Amino acid sequence: MPSLSMDREIFTYKGARRLFALTALLTVGQGICIIFQAIFLAGLVSGLFAGQSVSAIGSRALLFFAALVCRYFFVFLIKHFSYRFAERTSSDMRKKFLAKLFELGHGFIRGQGTGTLVTLTLEGTAQIRQYLELFIPKMAANGILPLMILAYVFVEDRLSALILLITMPVLIIFMILLGLAAQKKMNDRWASYRVLSNHFIDSLRGLATLRYLGLSKLHQKSIERVSDKYRVMTMGTLRLAFLSSFALDFFTMLSIAFVAVSLGLRLVDGHILLGPALTVLILAPEYFLPVRELGQDYHATLDGREAAHKLNALASREENDHTQGDLIPGTWSDHSVLAFEESSVDYRDGKQKKALDSINFSACGFEKIGIIGASGAGKSTLIDLIGGFLGAASGSIKINGRKADLTDAKWRRLITYIPQHPYLFSASLKENIAFYAPEATEQQITGAVRSAGLETLVSQFPKGLNEKIGAGGRQLSGGQEQRVALARAFLCDRPILLLDEPTAHLDIETEYELKEAMIRLFQGKLVFLATHRLHWMDQMDRIAVFKEGRLAEIGTQSELLQKDGSYRSLVRSQLEGIQ
Amino acid sequence: MKTWFVPYMKKHWRGLLLAACFSVAALLCAAGLLFTSGYLISRAAQRPENILMIYVPIVGVRTFGIFRAVFQYAGRLFGHDTILRILSEMRTRLYKTLEPAAFFVRSKYRTGDVLGILSDDIEHLQDIYLRTVIPAVSALMIYAFWIGLLGYADGSFAFLTALYLLILLIIFPAASLLWTGRSHERLSRSRHDLYEKLTDAVLGAGDWVMSGRQRSFLSSHEALESQVVDEERRLKAMRRWRDFISQIVIGLCVISMVYWTGNMVSDHHMDRTLIAAFVLAVFTIAESLVPVSEAVERYPQYKDAFRRLRNLETNRFTNLQEASEEIWENTSEHMDIRADHLFYRYTEDDRWAVNDISLDIAQGQRIALIGRSGAGKSTLIHLIYGALVPDRGRVTLNGTPAHRIGSLMSKQISVLNQNPHLFDTSVINNLALGSEKATKEEIMHAAGLVGLHDLITGLPNGYETQMHETGDIFSGGEQERLALARILLRKTPVVILDEPTVGLDPITEKELLSTIFRTLEGKTLIWITHHLVGTEKMDQVIFMEDGKIVMAGKHDSLLKTNSRYRRLYQLDVPEHLKKVLSGPAG
């Protein structure tokens, strides 16, 4: 049974109250039709029973039919209005969510996973729509129809009304008790369930490993065995879970049977007439219908409610309160200065330790700054901070001496960011290169292609620059992907360049070749390069060494090598041979 | 459909039929309850002298009331049990189909989580039985029963009713299928589009944000989304109308029943107590035919799943031969690997992925294999492992062609790759996968050798800790170490290292490499690497390019004689830094 109290949220959606009022009104209309339909049908049957001729019942037959058509027309209208509401509301939610997603980008997605977000946007919206579409009409039907029918039956025959009245709570109590028992059994077995239901996909994912271990043939047996175990266990739970709908069926049918028998006994005694008795008998199943329909889509609505909660929570999530800065300058010049003062960044999962802890340093003009340190020392966090993918928890960031908010879109427009795995869109090579500068001319694009060293690749493609790449097209190697990113950077020519470990995953020859193109790109730009690869440090003006979230030292390479500090020990531990 | 549906229908038709029978019985009980109730109160209204006259219908009413729930319950259980059996068989089948292509599944389908999709497809296919086959068959049986019952009383009326009810049983479902089939197809195409575009955009969200072009994406997404929404609205409206008209059809059916029973009674062909009985029962009977439309309409939704599963069966990596020689049953002590003018290409019109390669690897040799992506390193490894059959030339292990050793190859060669899979079971079970004969002591010893024993014993449940509970406890380097321990237990003479250190930071990389080299002392090592760190430990460093070997030799001699090698080595080990280090700090 869905607990109605948990769904208050639904009434905060626009138009929900109006829809509820409308639905309630239409449901009342539907209830009146149901009662009339029963009265006319009973009249028809008892008339024929009393010996009326077939030709005499035409008008009543017509009335019955009219009541029936009206009844289902009301249902039709309710469905129509609630679908419209559900469609509009779920679309609004999706729009709000997507806007947020593409406003925050990066940091938002990293915490969630691409697959989850896409599924939530597409399937989640569909589930929400289904939930919204079903919830209000069902609530109205359950609140109104049984009461109306019961009231009418009470007028016709008190004993039958009493039977119906008593059955309802008994039925609901049994359903809840059995539902809870099934849930408890599920929970008790949750751990084994998880293992069993994951086993198959886990096996598929580990297929290559199984093959290398010589177990892949043998494992087939284990799939059969586990699937069978899973079946037995599922059936054990289902036996209990289905009991709750068994209770529903059992009590409804028994209640109708009791009504029929009690009517029969009193007819024999002449306490009641056939007409009213038939009406009551016809209404008895109608009395239980809304409850029975409630259970049908229960799980669908659960998923929808869950999705709605998640979508709303994510859409209304506020990133770290950004210290409102002054206007960002639209350009970056030789004299511009970016300064960090006591800047700190917290870990996303709220760990005690800080990802960046009170950083102080400044970068000016077109300096090249190497960022180095062990994994988890805060290199990437600093890059994210500069790129505005996340906000600082404390401290201040200044540009040319004035406080600045780096999450500002204007700041982003000064930056090119090249990660370890630049993303290539499923589009033509040309569109990918011109992503940051869609208005670029053919000539400019060819120039960028040349600068990035992509000419040979382009000449190999049958369609040249128009060749499709990315997920839906030709697959490029890691080095080629990196070159496309370089071409993008050459083309849009923004003054600040952020690189996060651009070459570590590449084979050494590719790295060597790429380095030449990259050094060309660095010219006349402010560069921040985070890497483990020491050879890059020769190209850097200054090196910032990070250690456990703190800036351990900063200076030119020769300065740092002179000192017996963090940089020197880092270099030593990297360069000593393998034991 | 032929391969993924018909065989299961053939095998399990009894179970499915039984489930359908139970649900028919349940429906008949519901109809029977109303039928006998109608009869009961009509008979009672005649005020019979003796109450015993209505005793039988009273018992009938109660029996039908109770058994309706019982049958329904039994039917659902039977249905689910049969479907879960089918599901389990389909899973085994999918596994069997994918198993021969084990090494190639990932590279063959790059977009999305193909394995997840396939496994979901199979889950979805249970609906075909649960929501299409069983409801359709039960409706058909109810229809036959009802027409039979009417035919017993009046042949011509039964005939007319039979024709009339075909509206619900055949015409509406067929019309729905025709009408919505194309709609469903369009919808599934647009949905697919939407899914791909959105995934693409979310993966590249960083770029959208940085470029400041989010708005243009959002509006193009909304345009595509509104196509889907429009199509769905049309479908929904169609269903609404269909439900509405179905109810009117039922209403007319009830009225015709009223007139027929009225006529039958006035002609004295029927007792008047049966009027109410028939009229009340016809509601339930007619309503049970309505779900057929919905059941049939689902059909297009299964098509995609069927198509994907069928495509799987056409892959060319069929089962390799099993070893014929008994000697491969046991792990060899000594293994000579020899490649002799080896050629391989993936398709006829491709260039050679491996182009005339000859190699001689004696037991205990250590080889580093370096090259750009696409240079043919992985293909060469697959050839040595026997997963691919060379187009020309041969590669032999102790004189036997590699591909003839088949699945017994795993007893001779172990592989440590980039992302070793750790299974969702306990830590010790994961390690024990290395060798079924290993004792707990041996396993713990292996864990000790790779330097993980202390870490594992420090876990909440030690070696019995479940992998999924460890969460992020095992870092990338530690996961490689677990896989290494697994390999140590196998004791194969040859180990292939397929870039096990990609993605690790330099210090972790070096520690892992020294553990690997230390623990695999005496074994033949074939190591694909992208850096030159550690090559000084190798007996031979081989550079591959376009399927050929372009440079080979020992590290020291290459460094002395080959300027290209020297240049590359500079990137990994900058010489001037090394010099500075050897001097004192300032």
PDB file of C-alpha atoms in Angstrom, chain A residues 41 45 48-49 54 58 64-65 68-69 72-73 76 79-80 83 87 94-95 98 102 105-106 109 114 118 121-122 129 133 194 198 200-202 204-207 209-217 219-220 223-224 227 231 235 238-239 242-243 245-246 249-250 253-254 257 260-261 264-265 267-270 278 281-282 292 375 389 412 415 423 425-426 435-436 471 475 477 488 494 504 506-510 512-513 532-533 535 538 557 561-562 564 568 571-574 576 578-579, chain B residues 33 37 40-42 44 46-47 51 54 61 65-66 68-70 72-73 76-77 80-81 84-85 88 91-92 94-96 98-100 103 106 110-111 113 115-116 195 198 200-205 207-211 213-214 217 221-222 225 229 232-233 236 240-241 243-244 247-248 252 255 258-259 262-263 272 276 280 283 319 371-373 385 410 415 421 423-424 433 468 486 490 505-507 510 514 530-531 534 537 543 564 567-568 571-572 576-577 581 583-586:
ATOM      1  CA  LEU A  41     -29.398  -2.717 -14.847  1.00  0.00           C
ATOM      2  CA  VAL A  45     -33.258  -7.693 -14.922  1.00  0.00           C
ATOM      3  CA  LEU A  48     -37.764  -9.246 -17.127  1.00  0.00           C
ATOM      4  CA  PHE A  49     -37.849 -11.512 -14.091  1.00  0.00           C
ATOM      5  CA  VAL A  54     -38.627  -7.482 -24.009  1.00  0.00           C
ATOM      6  CA  GLY A  58     -36.229  -0.243 -24.203  1.00  0.00           C
ATOM      7  CA  PHE A  64     -28.370   2.014 -18.505  1.00  0.00           C
ATOM      8  CA  PHE A  65     -26.291   2.472 -21.617  1.00  0.00           C
ATOM      9  CA  LEU A  68     -22.305   3.488 -18.679  1.00  0.00           C
ATOM     10  CA  VAL A  69     -21.099   5.796 -21.459  1.00  0.00           C
ATOM     11  CA  TYR A  72     -16.366   5.888 -18.864  1.00  0.00           C
ATOM     12  CA  PHE A  73     -16.371   9.306 -20.403  1.00  0.00           C
ATOM     13  CA  PHE A  76     -11.564   9.294 -20.054  1.00  0.00           C
ATOM     14  CA  LYS A  79      -7.049  10.288 -17.620  1.00  0.00           C
ATOM     15  CA  HIS A  80      -6.748  13.059 -20.154  1.00  0.00           C
ATOM     16  CA  TYR A  83      -1.780  12.952 -18.335  1.00  0.00           C
ATOM     17  CA  GLU A  87       3.517  15.506 -18.985  1.00  0.00           C
ATOM     18  CA  ARG A  94      13.631  17.643 -16.642  1.00  0.00           C
ATOM     19  CA  LYS A  95      14.314  21.081 -18.085  1.00  0.00           C
ATOM     20  CA  LEU A  98      19.302  19.679 -17.392  1.00  0.00           C
ATOM     21  CA  PHE A 102      24.988  22.085 -17.912  1.00  0.00           C
ATOM     22  CA  GLY A 105      29.055  20.728 -15.649  1.00  0.00           C
ATOM     23  CA  HIS A 106      32.036  18.785 -14.555  1.00  0.00           C
ATOM     24  CA  ILE A 109      28.739  14.947 -13.100  1.00  0.00           C
ATOM     25  CA  THR A 114      27.298   9.737 -16.578  1.00  0.00           C
ATOM     26  CA  VAL A 118      21.411  10.046 -18.416  1.00  0.00           C
ATOM     27  CA  THR A 121      16.978  12.301 -17.154  1.00  0.00           C
ATOM     28  CA  LEU A 122      15.391  10.022 -19.722  1.00  0.00           C
ATOM     29  CA  ARG A 129       5.237  11.088 -15.493  1.00  0.00           C
ATOM     30  CA  GLU A 133      -0.410  10.528 -13.954  1.00  0.00           C
ATOM     31  CA  ARG A 194      22.401  -8.849  -4.060  1.00  0.00           C
ATOM     32  CA  ASN A 198      24.663  -9.465  -9.520  1.00  0.00           C
ATOM     33  CA  PHE A 200      25.374 -12.871 -13.932  1.00  0.00           C
ATOM     34  CA  ILE A 201      26.496  -9.409 -14.960  1.00  0.00           C
ATOM     35  CA  ASP A 202      29.593  -9.758 -12.787  1.00  0.00           C
ATOM     36  CA  LEU A 204      29.953 -11.298 -18.043  1.00  0.00           C
ATOM     37  CA  ARG A 205      32.195  -8.414 -17.054  1.00  0.00           C
ATOM     38  CA  GLY A 206      34.859 -10.781 -15.788  1.00  0.00           C
ATOM     39  CA  LEU A 207      34.669 -13.065 -18.790  1.00  0.00           C
ATOM     40  CA  THR A 209      39.651 -12.785 -16.599  1.00  0.00           C
ATOM     41  CA  LEU A 210      37.820 -16.098 -16.231  1.00  0.00           C
ATOM     42  CA  ARG A 211      39.165 -17.189 -19.579  1.00  0.00           C
ATOM     43  CA  TYR A 212      42.724 -16.309 -18.590  1.00  0.00           C
ATOM     44  CA  LEU A 213      42.266 -18.303 -15.421  1.00  0.00           C
ATOM     45  CA  GLY A 214      40.997 -21.252 -17.425  1.00  0.00           C
ATOM     46  CA  LEU A 215      37.647 -21.120 -15.636  1.00  0.00           C
ATOM     47  CA  SER A 216      35.356 -19.747 -18.310  1.00  0.00           C
ATOM     48  CA  LYS A 217      33.968 -23.125 -19.414  1.00  0.00           C
ATOM     49  CA  HIS A 219      31.848 -21.137 -14.892  1.00  0.00           C
ATOM     50  CA  GLN A 220      28.882 -21.946 -17.098  1.00  0.00           C
ATOM     51  CA  ILE A 223      25.828 -19.608 -13.761  1.00  0.00           C
ATOM     52  CA  GLU A 224      23.256 -22.353 -14.020  1.00  0.00           C
ATOM     53  CA  SER A 227      20.462 -18.793 -11.484  1.00  0.00           C
ATOM     54  CA  ARG A 231      14.948 -18.711  -8.710  1.00  0.00           C
ATOM     55  CA  MET A 235      10.026 -17.971  -5.391  1.00  0.00           C
ATOM     56  CA  LEU A 238       7.137 -14.339  -4.022  1.00  0.00           C
ATOM     57  CA  ARG A 239       5.116 -16.967  -2.188  1.00  0.00           C
ATOM     58  CA  PHE A 242       1.746 -12.685  -3.569  1.00  0.00           C
ATOM     59  CA  LEU A 243      -0.105 -13.446  -0.356  1.00  0.00           C
ATOM     60  CA  SER A 245      -2.852  -9.800  -3.305  1.00  0.00           C
ATOM     61  CA  PHE A 246      -4.255 -13.173  -2.282  1.00  0.00           C
ATOM     62  CA  ASP A 249      -8.819 -11.270  -3.693  1.00  0.00           C
ATOM     63  CA  PHE A 250      -9.908 -13.512  -0.896  1.00  0.00           C
ATOM     64  CA  MET A 253     -14.708 -12.254  -3.111  1.00  0.00           C
ATOM     65  CA  LEU A 254     -15.745 -13.541   0.275  1.00  0.00           C
ATOM     66  CA  ALA A 257     -20.334 -13.891  -1.427  1.00  0.00           C
ATOM     67  CA  ALA A 260     -25.127 -12.388  -1.945  1.00  0.00           C
ATOM     68  CA  VAL A 261     -25.985 -15.053   0.600  1.00  0.00           C
ATOM     69  CA  GLY A 264     -30.701 -14.431  -0.706  1.00  0.00           C
ATOM     70  CA  LEU A 265     -31.744 -15.421   2.801  1.00  0.00           C
ATOM     71  CA  LEU A 267     -35.317 -12.474  -0.085  1.00  0.00           C
ATOM     72  CA  VAL A 268     -36.681 -15.854   0.969  1.00  0.00           C
ATOM     73  CA  ASP A 269     -38.136 -14.212   4.052  1.00  0.00           C
ATOM     74  CA  GLY A 270     -39.451 -11.354   1.930  1.00  0.00           C
ATOM     75  CA  LEU A 278     -29.697  -6.849  -7.383  1.00  0.00           C
ATOM     76  CA  LEU A 281     -25.097  -7.086  -5.585  1.00  0.00           C
ATOM     77  CA  ILE A 282     -23.968  -5.198  -8.687  1.00  0.00           C
ATOM     78  CA  ARG A 292      -7.813  -3.400  -6.361  1.00  0.00           C
ATOM     79  CA  SER A 375      48.532  11.210  -6.417  1.00  0.00           C
ATOM     80  CA  PHE A 389      34.721  23.594 -11.961  1.00  0.00           C
ATOM     81  CA  ARG A 412      35.691  30.379 -18.394  1.00  0.00           C
ATOM     82  CA  ILE A 415      40.371  29.271 -20.543  1.00  0.00           C
ATOM     83  CA  TYR A 423      36.111  14.063 -24.882  1.00  0.00           C
ATOM     84  CA  PHE A 425      31.781  14.318 -29.528  1.00  0.00           C
ATOM     85  CA  SER A 426      30.039  11.978 -31.853  1.00  0.00           C
ATOM     86  CA  PHE A 435      33.616  23.140 -30.960  1.00  0.00           C
ATOM     87  CA  TYR A 436      34.872  26.188 -29.107  1.00  0.00           C
ATOM     88  CA  ALA A 471      31.261   7.113 -30.251  1.00  0.00           C
ATOM     89  CA  GLN A 475      37.753   5.510 -33.009  1.00  0.00           C
ATOM     90  CA  SER A 477      43.871   6.517 -30.346  1.00  0.00           C
ATOM     91  CA  ARG A 488      40.661  22.992 -30.564  1.00  0.00           C
ATOM     92  CA  ARG A 494      42.230  31.567 -25.434  1.00  0.00           C
ATOM     93  CA  ALA A 504      50.863  10.079 -18.913  1.00  0.00           C
ATOM     94  CA  LEU A 506      50.356   7.660 -23.947  1.00  0.00           C
ATOM     95  CA  ASP A 507      53.164   5.535 -25.264  1.00  0.00           C
ATOM     96  CA  ILE A 508      56.469   7.243 -25.141  1.00  0.00           C
ATOM     97  CA  GLU A 509      56.856   7.881 -28.863  1.00  0.00           C
ATOM     98  CA  THR A 510      53.463   9.516 -29.116  1.00  0.00           C
ATOM     99  CA  TYR A 512      57.504  12.717 -27.628  1.00  0.00           C
ATOM    100  CA  GLU A 513      55.784  13.861 -30.806  1.00  0.00           C
ATOM    101  CA  HIS A 532      53.791  13.366 -12.875  1.00  0.00           C
ATOM    102  CA  ARG A 533      56.111  13.448 -15.840  1.00  0.00           C
ATOM    103  CA  HIS A 535      60.459  16.009 -18.375  1.00  0.00           C
ATOM    104  CA  ASP A 538      62.227  21.864 -18.233  1.00  0.00           C
ATOM    105  CA  GLN A 557      63.498  24.226 -11.259  1.00  0.00           C
ATOM    106  CA  LEU A 561      66.890  21.469  -7.045  1.00  0.00           C
ATOM    107  CA  GLN A 562      69.354  23.560  -5.032  1.00  0.00           C
ATOM    108  CA  ASP A 564      67.005  19.741  -0.376  1.00  0.00           C
ATOM    109  CA  ARG A 568      64.333  17.087  -4.873  1.00  0.00           C
ATOM    110  CA  VAL A 571      62.702  13.599  -8.303  1.00  0.00           C
ATOM    111  CA  ARG A 572      64.948  11.229  -6.415  1.00  0.00           C
ATOM    112  CA  SER A 573      62.236   8.709  -5.641  1.00  0.00           C
ATOM    113  CA  GLN A 574      61.069   8.780  -9.254  1.00  0.00           C
ATOM    114  CA  GLU A 576      66.021   5.724  -8.704  1.00  0.00           C
ATOM    115  CA  ILE A 578      63.583  -0.466  -9.894  1.00  0.00           C
ATOM    116  CA  GLN A 579      64.757  -2.721  -7.100  1.00  0.00           C
TER     117      GLN A 579
ATOM    118  CA  LEU B  33     -19.392 -16.149  -8.222  1.00  0.00           C
ATOM    119  CA  SER B  37     -25.074 -15.019  -6.879  1.00  0.00           C
ATOM    120  CA  LEU B  40     -29.206 -17.363  -5.907  1.00  0.00           C
ATOM    121  CA  ILE B  41     -31.029 -14.133  -5.323  1.00  0.00           C
ATOM    122  CA  SER B  42     -33.375 -14.691  -8.272  1.00  0.00           C
ATOM    123  CA  ALA B  44     -34.631 -16.667  -3.450  1.00  0.00           C
ATOM    124  CA  GLN B  46     -39.279 -16.751  -5.854  1.00  0.00           C
ATOM    125  CA  ARG B  47     -39.528 -17.470  -2.112  1.00  0.00           C
ATOM    126  CA  ILE B  51     -34.427 -23.070   2.376  1.00  0.00           C
ATOM    127  CA  ILE B  54     -31.124 -22.501  -2.374  1.00  0.00           C
ATOM    128  CA  VAL B  61     -21.199 -18.739  -4.122  1.00  0.00           C
ATOM    129  CA  GLY B  65     -15.462 -16.791  -3.705  1.00  0.00           C
ATOM    130  CA  ILE B  66     -12.696 -18.708  -1.978  1.00  0.00           C
ATOM    131  CA  ARG B  68     -10.916 -17.359  -7.074  1.00  0.00           C
ATOM    132  CA  ALA B  69      -8.100 -16.165  -4.768  1.00  0.00           C
ATOM    133  CA  VAL B  70      -6.514 -19.619  -4.544  1.00  0.00           C
ATOM    134  CA  GLN B  72      -5.057 -16.610  -8.865  1.00  0.00           C
ATOM    135  CA  TYR B  73      -2.305 -17.183  -6.342  1.00  0.00           C
ATOM    136  CA  ARG B  76       0.964 -16.329 -10.471  1.00  0.00           C
ATOM    137  CA  LEU B  77       3.385 -18.603  -8.661  1.00  0.00           C
ATOM    138  CA  HIS B  80       6.795 -16.849 -12.262  1.00  0.00           C
ATOM    139  CA  ASP B  81       8.461 -20.147 -11.564  1.00  0.00           C
ATOM    140  CA  LEU B  84      12.461 -17.779 -13.893  1.00  0.00           C
ATOM    141  CA  ARG B  85      13.437 -21.184 -15.254  1.00  0.00           C
ATOM    142  CA  SER B  88      18.038 -18.994 -16.096  1.00  0.00           C
ATOM    143  CA  ARG B  91      21.374 -16.493 -19.129  1.00  0.00           C
ATOM    144  CA  THR B  92      23.386 -19.657 -19.578  1.00  0.00           C
ATOM    145  CA  LEU B  94      23.973 -15.763 -23.437  1.00  0.00           C
ATOM    146  CA  TYR B  95      27.041 -16.669 -21.448  1.00  0.00           C
ATOM    147  CA  LYS B  96      27.803 -19.562 -23.765  1.00  0.00           C
ATOM    148  CA  LEU B  98      29.768 -14.642 -25.359  1.00  0.00           C
ATOM    149  CA  GLU B  99      32.371 -16.969 -23.863  1.00  0.00           C
ATOM    150  CA  PRO B 100      34.362 -17.718 -27.045  1.00  0.00           C
ATOM    151  CA  PHE B 103      38.841 -11.249 -25.245  1.00  0.00           C
ATOM    152  CA  ARG B 106      35.007  -5.055 -25.080  1.00  0.00           C
ATOM    153  CA  ARG B 110      32.678   0.316 -27.638  1.00  0.00           C
ATOM    154  CA  THR B 111      29.592   2.385 -27.120  1.00  0.00           C
ATOM    155  CA  ASP B 113      27.786  -0.807 -21.437  1.00  0.00           C
ATOM    156  CA  LEU B 115      27.079  -6.309 -21.381  1.00  0.00           C
ATOM    157  CA  GLY B 116      24.662  -4.440 -19.167  1.00  0.00           C
ATOM    158  CA  TYR B 195      19.954   8.588 -25.304  1.00  0.00           C
ATOM    159  CA  LEU B 198      22.484  13.102 -24.156  1.00  0.00           C
ATOM    160  CA  ASP B 200      27.512  12.351 -25.631  1.00  0.00           C
ATOM    161  CA  ALA B 201      26.646  15.727 -24.182  1.00  0.00           C
ATOM    162  CA  VAL B 202      26.968  14.650 -20.549  1.00  0.00           C
ATOM    163  CA  LEU B 203      30.348  13.059 -21.226  1.00  0.00           C
ATOM    164  CA  GLY B 204      31.411  16.264 -22.900  1.00  0.00           C
ATOM    165  CA  ALA B 205      29.610  18.521 -20.421  1.00  0.00           C
ATOM    166  CA  ASP B 207      33.414  21.289 -22.939  1.00  0.00           C
ATOM    167  CA  TRP B 208      29.860  22.579 -23.264  1.00  0.00           C
ATOM    168  CA  VAL B 209      30.276  24.573 -20.071  1.00  0.00           C
ATOM    169  CA  MET B 210      33.686  25.933 -21.005  1.00  0.00           C
ATOM    170  CA  SER B 211      32.566  26.903 -24.473  1.00  0.00           C
ATOM    171  CA  ARG B 213      27.340  27.103 -25.648  1.00  0.00           C
ATOM    172  CA  GLN B 214      25.064  25.207 -23.224  1.00  0.00           C
ATOM    173  CA  PHE B 217      22.625  22.219 -26.749  1.00  0.00           C
ATOM    174  CA  HIS B 221      17.798  18.559 -26.874  1.00  0.00           C
ATOM    175  CA  GLU B 222      14.375  19.972 -26.068  1.00  0.00           C
ATOM    176  CA  GLU B 225      12.632  15.503 -26.626  1.00  0.00           C
ATOM    177  CA  VAL B 229       6.762  13.540 -26.005  1.00  0.00           C
ATOM    178  CA  GLU B 232       4.005   9.306 -26.573  1.00  0.00           C
ATOM    179  CA  ARG B 233       1.031  11.595 -26.203  1.00  0.00           C
ATOM    180  CA  LYS B 236      -1.513   7.483 -24.885  1.00  0.00           C
ATOM    181  CA  ARG B 240      -7.457   6.120 -23.906  1.00  0.00           C
ATOM    182  CA  TRP B 241      -9.866   5.986 -26.807  1.00  0.00           C
ATOM    183  CA  ASP B 243     -10.225   1.700 -23.454  1.00  0.00           C
ATOM    184  CA  PHE B 244     -13.260   3.945 -23.738  1.00  0.00           C
ATOM    185  CA  GLN B 247     -16.136  -0.310 -22.344  1.00  0.00           C
ATOM    186  CA  ILE B 248     -18.902   0.707 -24.748  1.00  0.00           C
ATOM    187  CA  LEU B 252     -23.575  -3.267 -25.707  1.00  0.00           C
ATOM    188  CA  ILE B 255     -27.565  -5.132 -23.299  1.00  0.00           C
ATOM    189  CA  VAL B 258     -30.388  -8.751 -21.412  1.00  0.00           C
ATOM    190  CA  TYR B 259     -32.461  -8.942 -24.598  1.00  0.00           C
ATOM    191  CA  GLY B 262     -35.470 -11.906 -21.987  1.00  0.00           C
ATOM    192  CA  ASN B 263     -36.416 -13.573 -25.253  1.00  0.00           C
ATOM    193  CA  ARG B 272     -36.138 -16.783 -15.477  1.00  0.00           C
ATOM    194  CA  ALA B 276     -29.543 -12.183 -13.536  1.00  0.00           C
ATOM    195  CA  LEU B 280     -23.941 -10.368 -14.124  1.00  0.00           C
ATOM    196  CA  PHE B 283     -19.351  -8.250 -17.389  1.00  0.00           C
ATOM    197  CA  ASN B 319      35.042 -21.875 -30.275  1.00  0.00           C
ATOM    198  CA  GLY B 371      54.807   0.730 -29.701  1.00  0.00           C
ATOM    199  CA  ARG B 372      52.058   3.177 -30.524  1.00  0.00           C
ATOM    200  CA  SER B 373      48.470   2.092 -30.197  1.00  0.00           C
ATOM    201  CA  TYR B 385      48.014 -16.896 -26.467  1.00  0.00           C
ATOM    202  CA  SER B 410      45.516 -20.961 -19.253  1.00  0.00           C
ATOM    203  CA  VAL B 415      47.930 -12.686 -18.134  1.00  0.00           C
ATOM    204  CA  HIS B 421      38.339  -8.067 -12.863  1.00  0.00           C
ATOM    205  CA  PHE B 423      34.623 -10.679  -8.681  1.00  0.00           C
ATOM    206  CA  ASP B 424      31.815  -9.818  -6.334  1.00  0.00           C
ATOM    207  CA  LEU B 433      40.355 -18.374  -8.483  1.00  0.00           C
ATOM    208  CA  HIS B 468      31.943  -4.862  -2.664  1.00  0.00           C
ATOM    209  CA  ARG B 486      46.164 -14.917  -8.335  1.00  0.00           C
ATOM    210  CA  ARG B 490      48.862 -20.543 -11.052  1.00  0.00           C
ATOM    211  CA  ASP B 505      51.437   7.401 -10.565  1.00  0.00           C
ATOM    212  CA  PRO B 506      55.189   6.923 -11.105  1.00  0.00           C
ATOM    213  CA  ILE B 507      56.027   5.880  -7.582  1.00  0.00           C
ATOM    214  CA  LYS B 510      57.735   1.553  -9.760  1.00  0.00           C
ATOM    215  CA  SER B 514      59.592  -4.209  -8.638  1.00  0.00           C
ATOM    216  CA  HIS B 530      54.180   2.410 -22.870  1.00  0.00           C
ATOM    217  CA  HIS B 531      57.116   3.804 -20.891  1.00  0.00           C
ATOM    218  CA  GLY B 534      62.055  -0.647 -15.974  1.00  0.00           C
ATOM    219  CA  LYS B 537      65.574  -5.108 -16.271  1.00  0.00           C
ATOM    220  CA  PHE B 543      59.725  -1.627 -30.664  1.00  0.00           C
ATOM    221  CA  ARG B 564      66.092   7.441 -31.133  1.00  0.00           C
ATOM    222  CA  ARG B 567      65.868  10.523 -27.048  1.00  0.00           C
ATOM    223  CA  LEU B 568      62.841   8.633 -25.804  1.00  0.00           C
ATOM    224  CA  LEU B 571      61.561  11.669 -21.404  1.00  0.00           C
ATOM    225  CA  ASP B 572      61.288   8.970 -18.768  1.00  0.00           C
ATOM    226  CA  HIS B 576      70.327  16.317 -16.298  1.00  0.00           C
ATOM    227  CA  LEU B 577      68.063  15.759 -13.308  1.00  0.00           C
ATOM    228  CA  LEU B 581      70.750  14.415  -7.871  1.00  0.00           C
ATOM    229  CA  GLY B 583      75.619  16.039  -6.691  1.00  0.00           C
ATOM    230  CA  PRO B 584      75.006  17.582  -3.263  1.00  0.00           C
ATOM    231  CA  ALA B 585      72.044  19.830  -2.526  1.00  0.00           C
ATOM    232  CA  GLY B 586      72.773  23.547  -2.308  1.00  0.00           C
TER     233      GLY B 586
END
